[in-house]
CSV table of C-alpha atoms in Angstrom, one decimal:
chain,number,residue,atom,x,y,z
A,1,UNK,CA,33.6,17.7,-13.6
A,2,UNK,CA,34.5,16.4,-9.7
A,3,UNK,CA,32.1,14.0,-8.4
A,4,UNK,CA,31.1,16.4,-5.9
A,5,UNK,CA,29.9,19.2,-8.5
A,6,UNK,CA,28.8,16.3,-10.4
A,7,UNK,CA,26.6,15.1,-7.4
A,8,UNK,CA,25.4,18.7,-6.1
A,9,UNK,CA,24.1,19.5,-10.0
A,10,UNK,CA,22.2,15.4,-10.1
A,11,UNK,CA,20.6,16.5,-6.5
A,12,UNK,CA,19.6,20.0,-7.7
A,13,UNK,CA,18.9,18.6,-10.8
A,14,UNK,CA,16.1,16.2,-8.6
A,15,UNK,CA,14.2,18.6,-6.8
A,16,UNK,CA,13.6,20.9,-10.1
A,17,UNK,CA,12.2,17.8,-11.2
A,18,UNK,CA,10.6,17.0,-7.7
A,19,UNK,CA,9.2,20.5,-8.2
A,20,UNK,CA,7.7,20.0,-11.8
A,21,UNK,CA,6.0,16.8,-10.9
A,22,UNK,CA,8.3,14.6,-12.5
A,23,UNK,CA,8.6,12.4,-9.4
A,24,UNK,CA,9.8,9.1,-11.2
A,25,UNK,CA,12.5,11.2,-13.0
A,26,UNK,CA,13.3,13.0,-9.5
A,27,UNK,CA,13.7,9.6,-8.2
A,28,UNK,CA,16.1,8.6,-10.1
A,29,UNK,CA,18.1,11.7,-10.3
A,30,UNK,CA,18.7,11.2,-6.3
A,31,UNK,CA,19.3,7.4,-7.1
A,32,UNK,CA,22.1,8.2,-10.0
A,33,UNK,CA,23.5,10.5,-6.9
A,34,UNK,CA,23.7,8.0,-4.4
A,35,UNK,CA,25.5,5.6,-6.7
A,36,UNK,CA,27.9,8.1,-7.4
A,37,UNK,CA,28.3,9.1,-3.7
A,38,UNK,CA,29.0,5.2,-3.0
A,39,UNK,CA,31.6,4.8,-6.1
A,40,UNK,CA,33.3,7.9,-4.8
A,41,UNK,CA,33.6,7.5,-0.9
A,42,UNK,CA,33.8,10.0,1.6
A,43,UNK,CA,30.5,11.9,1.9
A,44,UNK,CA,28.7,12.3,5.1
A,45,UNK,CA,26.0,10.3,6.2
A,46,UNK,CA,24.1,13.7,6.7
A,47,UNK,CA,24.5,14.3,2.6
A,48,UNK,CA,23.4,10.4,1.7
A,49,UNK,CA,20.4,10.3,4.2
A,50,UNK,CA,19.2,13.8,2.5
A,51,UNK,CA,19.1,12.1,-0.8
A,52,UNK,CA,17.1,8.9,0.4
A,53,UNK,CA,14.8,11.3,2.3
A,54,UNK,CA,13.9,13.3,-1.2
A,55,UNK,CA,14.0,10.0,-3.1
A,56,UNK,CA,11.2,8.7,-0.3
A,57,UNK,CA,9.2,12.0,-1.4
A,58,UNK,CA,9.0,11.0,-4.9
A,59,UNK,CA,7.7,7.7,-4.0
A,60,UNK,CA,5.5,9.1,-1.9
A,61,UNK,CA,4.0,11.5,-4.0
A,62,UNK,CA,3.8,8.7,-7.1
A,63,UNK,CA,1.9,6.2,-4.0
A,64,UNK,CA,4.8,3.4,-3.7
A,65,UNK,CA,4.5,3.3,-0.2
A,66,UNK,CA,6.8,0.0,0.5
A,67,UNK,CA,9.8,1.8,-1.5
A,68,UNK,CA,9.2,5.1,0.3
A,69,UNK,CA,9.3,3.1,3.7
A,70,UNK,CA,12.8,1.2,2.8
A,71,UNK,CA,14.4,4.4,1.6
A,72,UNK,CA,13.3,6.8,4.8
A,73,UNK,CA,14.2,3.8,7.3
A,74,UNK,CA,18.0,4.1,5.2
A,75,UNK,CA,18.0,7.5,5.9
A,76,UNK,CA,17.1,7.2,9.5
A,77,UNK,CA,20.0,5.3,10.0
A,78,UNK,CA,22.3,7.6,8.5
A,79,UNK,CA,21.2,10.3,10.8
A,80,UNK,CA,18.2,9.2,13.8
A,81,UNK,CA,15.4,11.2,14.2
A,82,UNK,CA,15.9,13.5,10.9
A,83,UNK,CA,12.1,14.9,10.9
A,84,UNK,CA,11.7,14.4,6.8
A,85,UNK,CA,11.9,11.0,6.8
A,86,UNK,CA,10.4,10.6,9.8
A,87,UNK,CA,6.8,12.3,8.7
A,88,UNK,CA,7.5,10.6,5.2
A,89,UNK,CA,7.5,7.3,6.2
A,90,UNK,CA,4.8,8.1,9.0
A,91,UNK,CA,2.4,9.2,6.1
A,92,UNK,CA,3.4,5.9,4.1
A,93,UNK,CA,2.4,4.3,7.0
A,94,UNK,CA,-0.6,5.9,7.2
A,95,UNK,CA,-1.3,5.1,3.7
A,96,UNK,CA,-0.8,1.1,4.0
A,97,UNK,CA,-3.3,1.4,7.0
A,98,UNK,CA,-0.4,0.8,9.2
A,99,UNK,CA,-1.4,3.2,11.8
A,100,UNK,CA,0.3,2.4,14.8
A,101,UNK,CA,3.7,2.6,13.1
A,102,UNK,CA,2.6,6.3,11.7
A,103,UNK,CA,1.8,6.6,15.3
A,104,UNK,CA,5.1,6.1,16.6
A,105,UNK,CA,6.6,8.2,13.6
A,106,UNK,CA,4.3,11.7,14.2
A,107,UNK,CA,5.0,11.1,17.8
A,108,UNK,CA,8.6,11.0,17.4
A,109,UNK,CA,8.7,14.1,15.5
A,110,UNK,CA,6.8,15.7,18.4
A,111,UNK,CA,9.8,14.7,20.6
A,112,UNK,CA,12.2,16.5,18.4
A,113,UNK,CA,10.5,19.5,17.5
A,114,UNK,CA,7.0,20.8,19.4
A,115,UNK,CA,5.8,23.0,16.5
A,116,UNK,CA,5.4,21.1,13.4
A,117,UNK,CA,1.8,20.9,12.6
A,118,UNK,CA,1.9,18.1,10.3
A,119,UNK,CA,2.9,15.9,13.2
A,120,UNK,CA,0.3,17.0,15.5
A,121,UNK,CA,-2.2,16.5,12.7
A,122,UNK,CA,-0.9,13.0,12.2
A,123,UNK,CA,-1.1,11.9,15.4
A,124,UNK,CA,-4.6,13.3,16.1
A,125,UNK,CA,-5.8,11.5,13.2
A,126,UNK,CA,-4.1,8.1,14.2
A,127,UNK,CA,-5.2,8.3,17.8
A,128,UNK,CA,-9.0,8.3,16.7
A,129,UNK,CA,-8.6,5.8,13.9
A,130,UNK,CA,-6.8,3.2,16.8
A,131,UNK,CA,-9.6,3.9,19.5
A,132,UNK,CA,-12.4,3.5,16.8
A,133,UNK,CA,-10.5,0.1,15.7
A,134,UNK,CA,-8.7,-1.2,19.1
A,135,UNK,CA,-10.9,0.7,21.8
A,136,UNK,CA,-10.0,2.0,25.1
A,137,UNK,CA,-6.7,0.0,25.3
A,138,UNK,CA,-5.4,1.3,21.7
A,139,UNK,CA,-2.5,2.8,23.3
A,140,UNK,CA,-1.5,-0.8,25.5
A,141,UNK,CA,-1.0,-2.4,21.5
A,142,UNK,CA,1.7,0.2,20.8
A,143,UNK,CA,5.4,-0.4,19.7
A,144,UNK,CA,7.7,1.4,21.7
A,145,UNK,CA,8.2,4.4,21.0
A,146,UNK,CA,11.7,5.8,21.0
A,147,UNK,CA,13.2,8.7,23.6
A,148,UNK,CA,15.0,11.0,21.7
A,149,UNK,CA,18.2,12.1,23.2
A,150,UNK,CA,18.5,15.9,23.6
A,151,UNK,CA,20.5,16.3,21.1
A,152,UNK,CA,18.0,15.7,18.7
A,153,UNK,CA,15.9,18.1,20.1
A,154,UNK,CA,15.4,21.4,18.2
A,155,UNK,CA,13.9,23.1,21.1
A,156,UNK,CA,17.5,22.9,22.3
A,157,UNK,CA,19.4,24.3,19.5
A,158,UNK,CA,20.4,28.4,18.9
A,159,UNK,CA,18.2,30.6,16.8
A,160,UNK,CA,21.6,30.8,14.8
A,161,UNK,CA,22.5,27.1,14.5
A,162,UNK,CA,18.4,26.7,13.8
A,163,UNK,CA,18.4,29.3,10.7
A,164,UNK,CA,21.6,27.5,9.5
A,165,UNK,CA,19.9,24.2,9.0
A,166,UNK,CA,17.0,25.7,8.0
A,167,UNK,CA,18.7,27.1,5.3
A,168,UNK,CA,20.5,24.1,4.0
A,169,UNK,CA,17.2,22.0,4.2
A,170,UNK,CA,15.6,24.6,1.8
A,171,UNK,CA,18.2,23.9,-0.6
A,172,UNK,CA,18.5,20.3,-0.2
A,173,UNK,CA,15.2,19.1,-0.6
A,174,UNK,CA,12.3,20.0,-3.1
A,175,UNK,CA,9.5,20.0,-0.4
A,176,UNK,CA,9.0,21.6,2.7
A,177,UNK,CA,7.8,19.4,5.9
A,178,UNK,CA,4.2,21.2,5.9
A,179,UNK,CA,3.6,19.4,2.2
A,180,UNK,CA,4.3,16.2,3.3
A,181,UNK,CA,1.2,14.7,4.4
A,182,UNK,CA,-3.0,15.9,3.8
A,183,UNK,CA,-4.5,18.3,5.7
A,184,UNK,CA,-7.1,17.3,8.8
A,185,UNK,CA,-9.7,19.0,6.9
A,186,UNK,CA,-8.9,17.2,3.6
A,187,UNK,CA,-8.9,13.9,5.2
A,188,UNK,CA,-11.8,13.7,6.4
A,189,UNK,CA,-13.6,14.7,3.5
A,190,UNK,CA,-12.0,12.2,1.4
A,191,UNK,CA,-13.3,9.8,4.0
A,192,UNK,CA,-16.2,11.1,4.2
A,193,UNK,CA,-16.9,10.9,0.4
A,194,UNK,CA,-15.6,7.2,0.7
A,195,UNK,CA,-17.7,6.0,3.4
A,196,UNK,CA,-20.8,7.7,1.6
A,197,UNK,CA,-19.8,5.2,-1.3
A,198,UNK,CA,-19.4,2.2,0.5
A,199,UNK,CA,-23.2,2.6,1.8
A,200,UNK,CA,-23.6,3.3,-2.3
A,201,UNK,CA,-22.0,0.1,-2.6
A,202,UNK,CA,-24.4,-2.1,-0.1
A,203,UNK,CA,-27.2,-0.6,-1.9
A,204,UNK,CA,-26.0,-1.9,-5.3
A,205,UNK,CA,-25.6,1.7,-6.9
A,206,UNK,CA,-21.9,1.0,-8.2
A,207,UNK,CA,-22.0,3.6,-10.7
A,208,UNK,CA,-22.7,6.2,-7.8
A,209,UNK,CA,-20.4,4.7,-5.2
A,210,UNK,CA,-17.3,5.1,-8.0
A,211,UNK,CA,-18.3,8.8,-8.4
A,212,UNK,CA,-18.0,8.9,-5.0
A,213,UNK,CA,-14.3,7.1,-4.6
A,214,UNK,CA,-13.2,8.8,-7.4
A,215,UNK,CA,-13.9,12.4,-6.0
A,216,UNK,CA,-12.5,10.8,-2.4
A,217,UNK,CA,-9.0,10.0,-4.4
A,218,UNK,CA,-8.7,13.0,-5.8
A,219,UNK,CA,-8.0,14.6,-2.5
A,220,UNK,CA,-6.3,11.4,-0.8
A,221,UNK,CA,-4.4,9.4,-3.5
A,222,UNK,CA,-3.2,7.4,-0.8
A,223,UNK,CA,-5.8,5.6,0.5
A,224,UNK,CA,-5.5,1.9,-0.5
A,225,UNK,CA,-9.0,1.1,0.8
A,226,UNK,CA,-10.6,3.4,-1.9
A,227,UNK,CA,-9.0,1.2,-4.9
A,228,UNK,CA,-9.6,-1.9,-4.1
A,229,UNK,CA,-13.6,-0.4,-3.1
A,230,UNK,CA,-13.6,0.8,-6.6
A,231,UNK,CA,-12.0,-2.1,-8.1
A,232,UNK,CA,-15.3,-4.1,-6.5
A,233,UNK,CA,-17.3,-2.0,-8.3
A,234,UNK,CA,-15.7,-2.1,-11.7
A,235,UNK,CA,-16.2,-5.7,-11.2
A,236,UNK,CA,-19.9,-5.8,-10.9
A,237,UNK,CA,-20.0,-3.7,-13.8
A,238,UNK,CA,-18.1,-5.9,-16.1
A,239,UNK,CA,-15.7,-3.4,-16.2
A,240,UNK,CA,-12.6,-5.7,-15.9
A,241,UNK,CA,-9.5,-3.6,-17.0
A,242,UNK,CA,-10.3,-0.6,-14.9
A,243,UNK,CA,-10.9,-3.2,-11.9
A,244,UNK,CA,-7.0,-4.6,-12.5
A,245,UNK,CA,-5.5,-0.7,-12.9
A,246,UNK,CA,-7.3,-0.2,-9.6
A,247,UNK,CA,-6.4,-3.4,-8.1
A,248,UNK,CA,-2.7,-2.4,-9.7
A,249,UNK,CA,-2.9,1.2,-7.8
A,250,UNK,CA,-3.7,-0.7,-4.2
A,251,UNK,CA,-0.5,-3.1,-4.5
A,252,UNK,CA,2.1,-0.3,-5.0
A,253,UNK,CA,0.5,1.0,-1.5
A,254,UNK,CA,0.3,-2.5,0.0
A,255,UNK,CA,2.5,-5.1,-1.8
A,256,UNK,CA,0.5,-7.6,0.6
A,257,UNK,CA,-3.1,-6.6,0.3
A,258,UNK,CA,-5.4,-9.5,-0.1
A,259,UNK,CA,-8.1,-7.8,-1.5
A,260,UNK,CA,-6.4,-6.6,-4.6
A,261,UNK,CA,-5.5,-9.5,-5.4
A,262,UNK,CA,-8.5,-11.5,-4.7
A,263,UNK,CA,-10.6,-9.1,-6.9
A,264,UNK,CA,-7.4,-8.5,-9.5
A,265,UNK,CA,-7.5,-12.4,-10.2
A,266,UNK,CA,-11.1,-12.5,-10.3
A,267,UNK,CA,-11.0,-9.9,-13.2
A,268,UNK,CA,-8.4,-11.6,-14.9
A,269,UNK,CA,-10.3,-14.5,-14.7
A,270,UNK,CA,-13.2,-13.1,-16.4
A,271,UNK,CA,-11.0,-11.7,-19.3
A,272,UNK,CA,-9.7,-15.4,-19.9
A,273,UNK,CA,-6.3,-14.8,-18.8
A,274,UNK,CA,-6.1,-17.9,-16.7
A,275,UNK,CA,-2.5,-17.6,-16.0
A,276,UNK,CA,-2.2,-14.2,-14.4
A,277,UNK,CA,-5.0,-14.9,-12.0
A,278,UNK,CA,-3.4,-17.7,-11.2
A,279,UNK,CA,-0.9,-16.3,-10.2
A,280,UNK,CA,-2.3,-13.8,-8.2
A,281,UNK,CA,-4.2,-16.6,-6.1
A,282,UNK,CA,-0.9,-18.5,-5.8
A,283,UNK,CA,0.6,-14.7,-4.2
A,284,UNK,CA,-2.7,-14.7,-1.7
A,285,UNK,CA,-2.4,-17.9,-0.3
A,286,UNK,CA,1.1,-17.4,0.5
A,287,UNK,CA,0.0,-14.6,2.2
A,288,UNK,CA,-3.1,-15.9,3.9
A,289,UNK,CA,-3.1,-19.6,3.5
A,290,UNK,CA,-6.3,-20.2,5.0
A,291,UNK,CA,-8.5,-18.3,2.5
A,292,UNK,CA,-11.5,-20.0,1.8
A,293,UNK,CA,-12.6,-18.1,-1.4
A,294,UNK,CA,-9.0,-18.1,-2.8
A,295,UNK,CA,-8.8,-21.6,-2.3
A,296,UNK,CA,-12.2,-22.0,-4.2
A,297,UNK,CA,-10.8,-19.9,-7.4
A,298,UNK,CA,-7.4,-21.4,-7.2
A,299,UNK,CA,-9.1,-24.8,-8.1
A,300,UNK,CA,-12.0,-23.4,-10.4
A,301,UNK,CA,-8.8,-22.0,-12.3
A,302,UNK,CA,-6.3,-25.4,-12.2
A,303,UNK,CA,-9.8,-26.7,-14.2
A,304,UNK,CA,-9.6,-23.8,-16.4
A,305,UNK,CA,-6.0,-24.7,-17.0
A,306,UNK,CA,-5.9,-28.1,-17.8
């Protein structure tokens, strides 16, 4: 078979996946595809950044944020200001709690095409999330955002020339732009139902306030907050495993999230497995070396060890 039929039947091969809910094995169908893209030579940068954008999807949708991130910045580079991988990595953002980056992302999309909802969604959601958090002068704390050159417009481009593309985005990628990041609505009810268990939480009902995050993930997946709240309550309860898959779930989002791995190494610690909470200490201080309760573990545990 020629590498390009070979390459066309991997990508379509993807999205069915993509489609079925097999997002690992989606992932790396586009991954076998872009390996055999770069052994062969010659495709465009258009066809390459397509496959990074759909293999960001998958990533997405299984909550590695950091891998989604690396793969929609790749395909950004191959072609600037693609919309896909623009709202992708904006809702990856979003997840990590990086939410002047998705900022910048949903407003960028706004600069190359008015009308897609998903953007103005984003950005209403990020505006009130920075002025609750950084105030009146939120917007002063910005990165810059880019101008997009009117090329990239799409308010520019023929209804003929807009069909085409629209056609060949269809068929290139498993998920239309609308998909890629929750509803307003659903939002703010998972938020809603998390903020109702945290004041669970201060009152010491843990069983309650997981009821609560659990119903609040099941409509946003993504929110790293949520599992490392939930781990907090598994730990009061004793409940050590299901505090660690929790913990687990909040590091794919945020590889650097101190919490997880405060409370992840505090339930290994209970369980007697010295070594792996060490080393999850060892991880936060290099991330926050000036952690006074880390610091207090890390020793409790080199006793533990000796």
């Amino acid at each position: 078979m020629a590498p390009a039929s070979r390459i066309s039947d991997l990508r379509q091969a993807g999205n069915e996946q993509f489609r079925n809910g097999q997002y690992g094995q989606a992932a790396a169908l586009y991954g076998r595809a872009l390996e055999l893209l770069e052994t062969t030579g010659g495709a465009s940068a258009e066809e390459k950044s397509v496959l990074h954008s759909n293999r960001a999807a998958c990533y997405l949708k299984d909550g590695n944020c950091s891998l989604c991130i690396k793969d929609c910045s790749v395909a950004l580079d191959l072609v600037p200001f693609a919309i896909k991988p623009l709202l992708r990595r904006a809702a990856a953002y979003e997840a990590l709690e990086r939410y002047q980056l998705a900022y910048v992302d949903y407003k960028t999309v706004l600069q190359v095409d008015c009308t897609v909802q998903a953007a103005h969604d984003g950005v209403n959601r990020m505006t009130k999330v920075l002025l609750e958090r950084d105030g009146l002068q939120w917007r002063q704390k910005l990165p810059p955002i880019p101008s997009v050159p009117v090329s990239a417009q799409k308010r520019w481009e023929s209804p003929l020339r807009s069909h085409e593309a629209t056609a060949r985005s269809k068929a290139n990628d498993p998920v239309p732009v609308t998909k890629q990041v929750p509803t307003v609505a659903t939002t703010e009810q998972a938020n809603k139902l998390k903020l109702e268990g945290n004041e669970l939480v201060k009152k010491g009902n843990y069983k309650k306030a997981i009821e609560k995050y659990t119903e609040s993930l099941k409509l946003h997946k993504l929110e790293c907050t949520t599992y490392t709240n939930r781990a907090l309550c598994y730990l009061n309860l004793k409940q050590y495993k299901q505090a660690i898959q929790d913990c687990s779930e909040a590091l794919k989002l945020d590889a650097k999230n101190v919490k997880a791995f405060y409370r992840r190494a505090q339930a290994y610690k209970e369980l007697k497995d010295y070594k792996s909470s060490m080393a999850d200490i060892n991880t936060l201080l290099k991330i926050e070396p000036v952690n006074t309760a880390a610091q207090k573990l890390q020793q409790e545990l080199s006793k533990l060890l000796k």
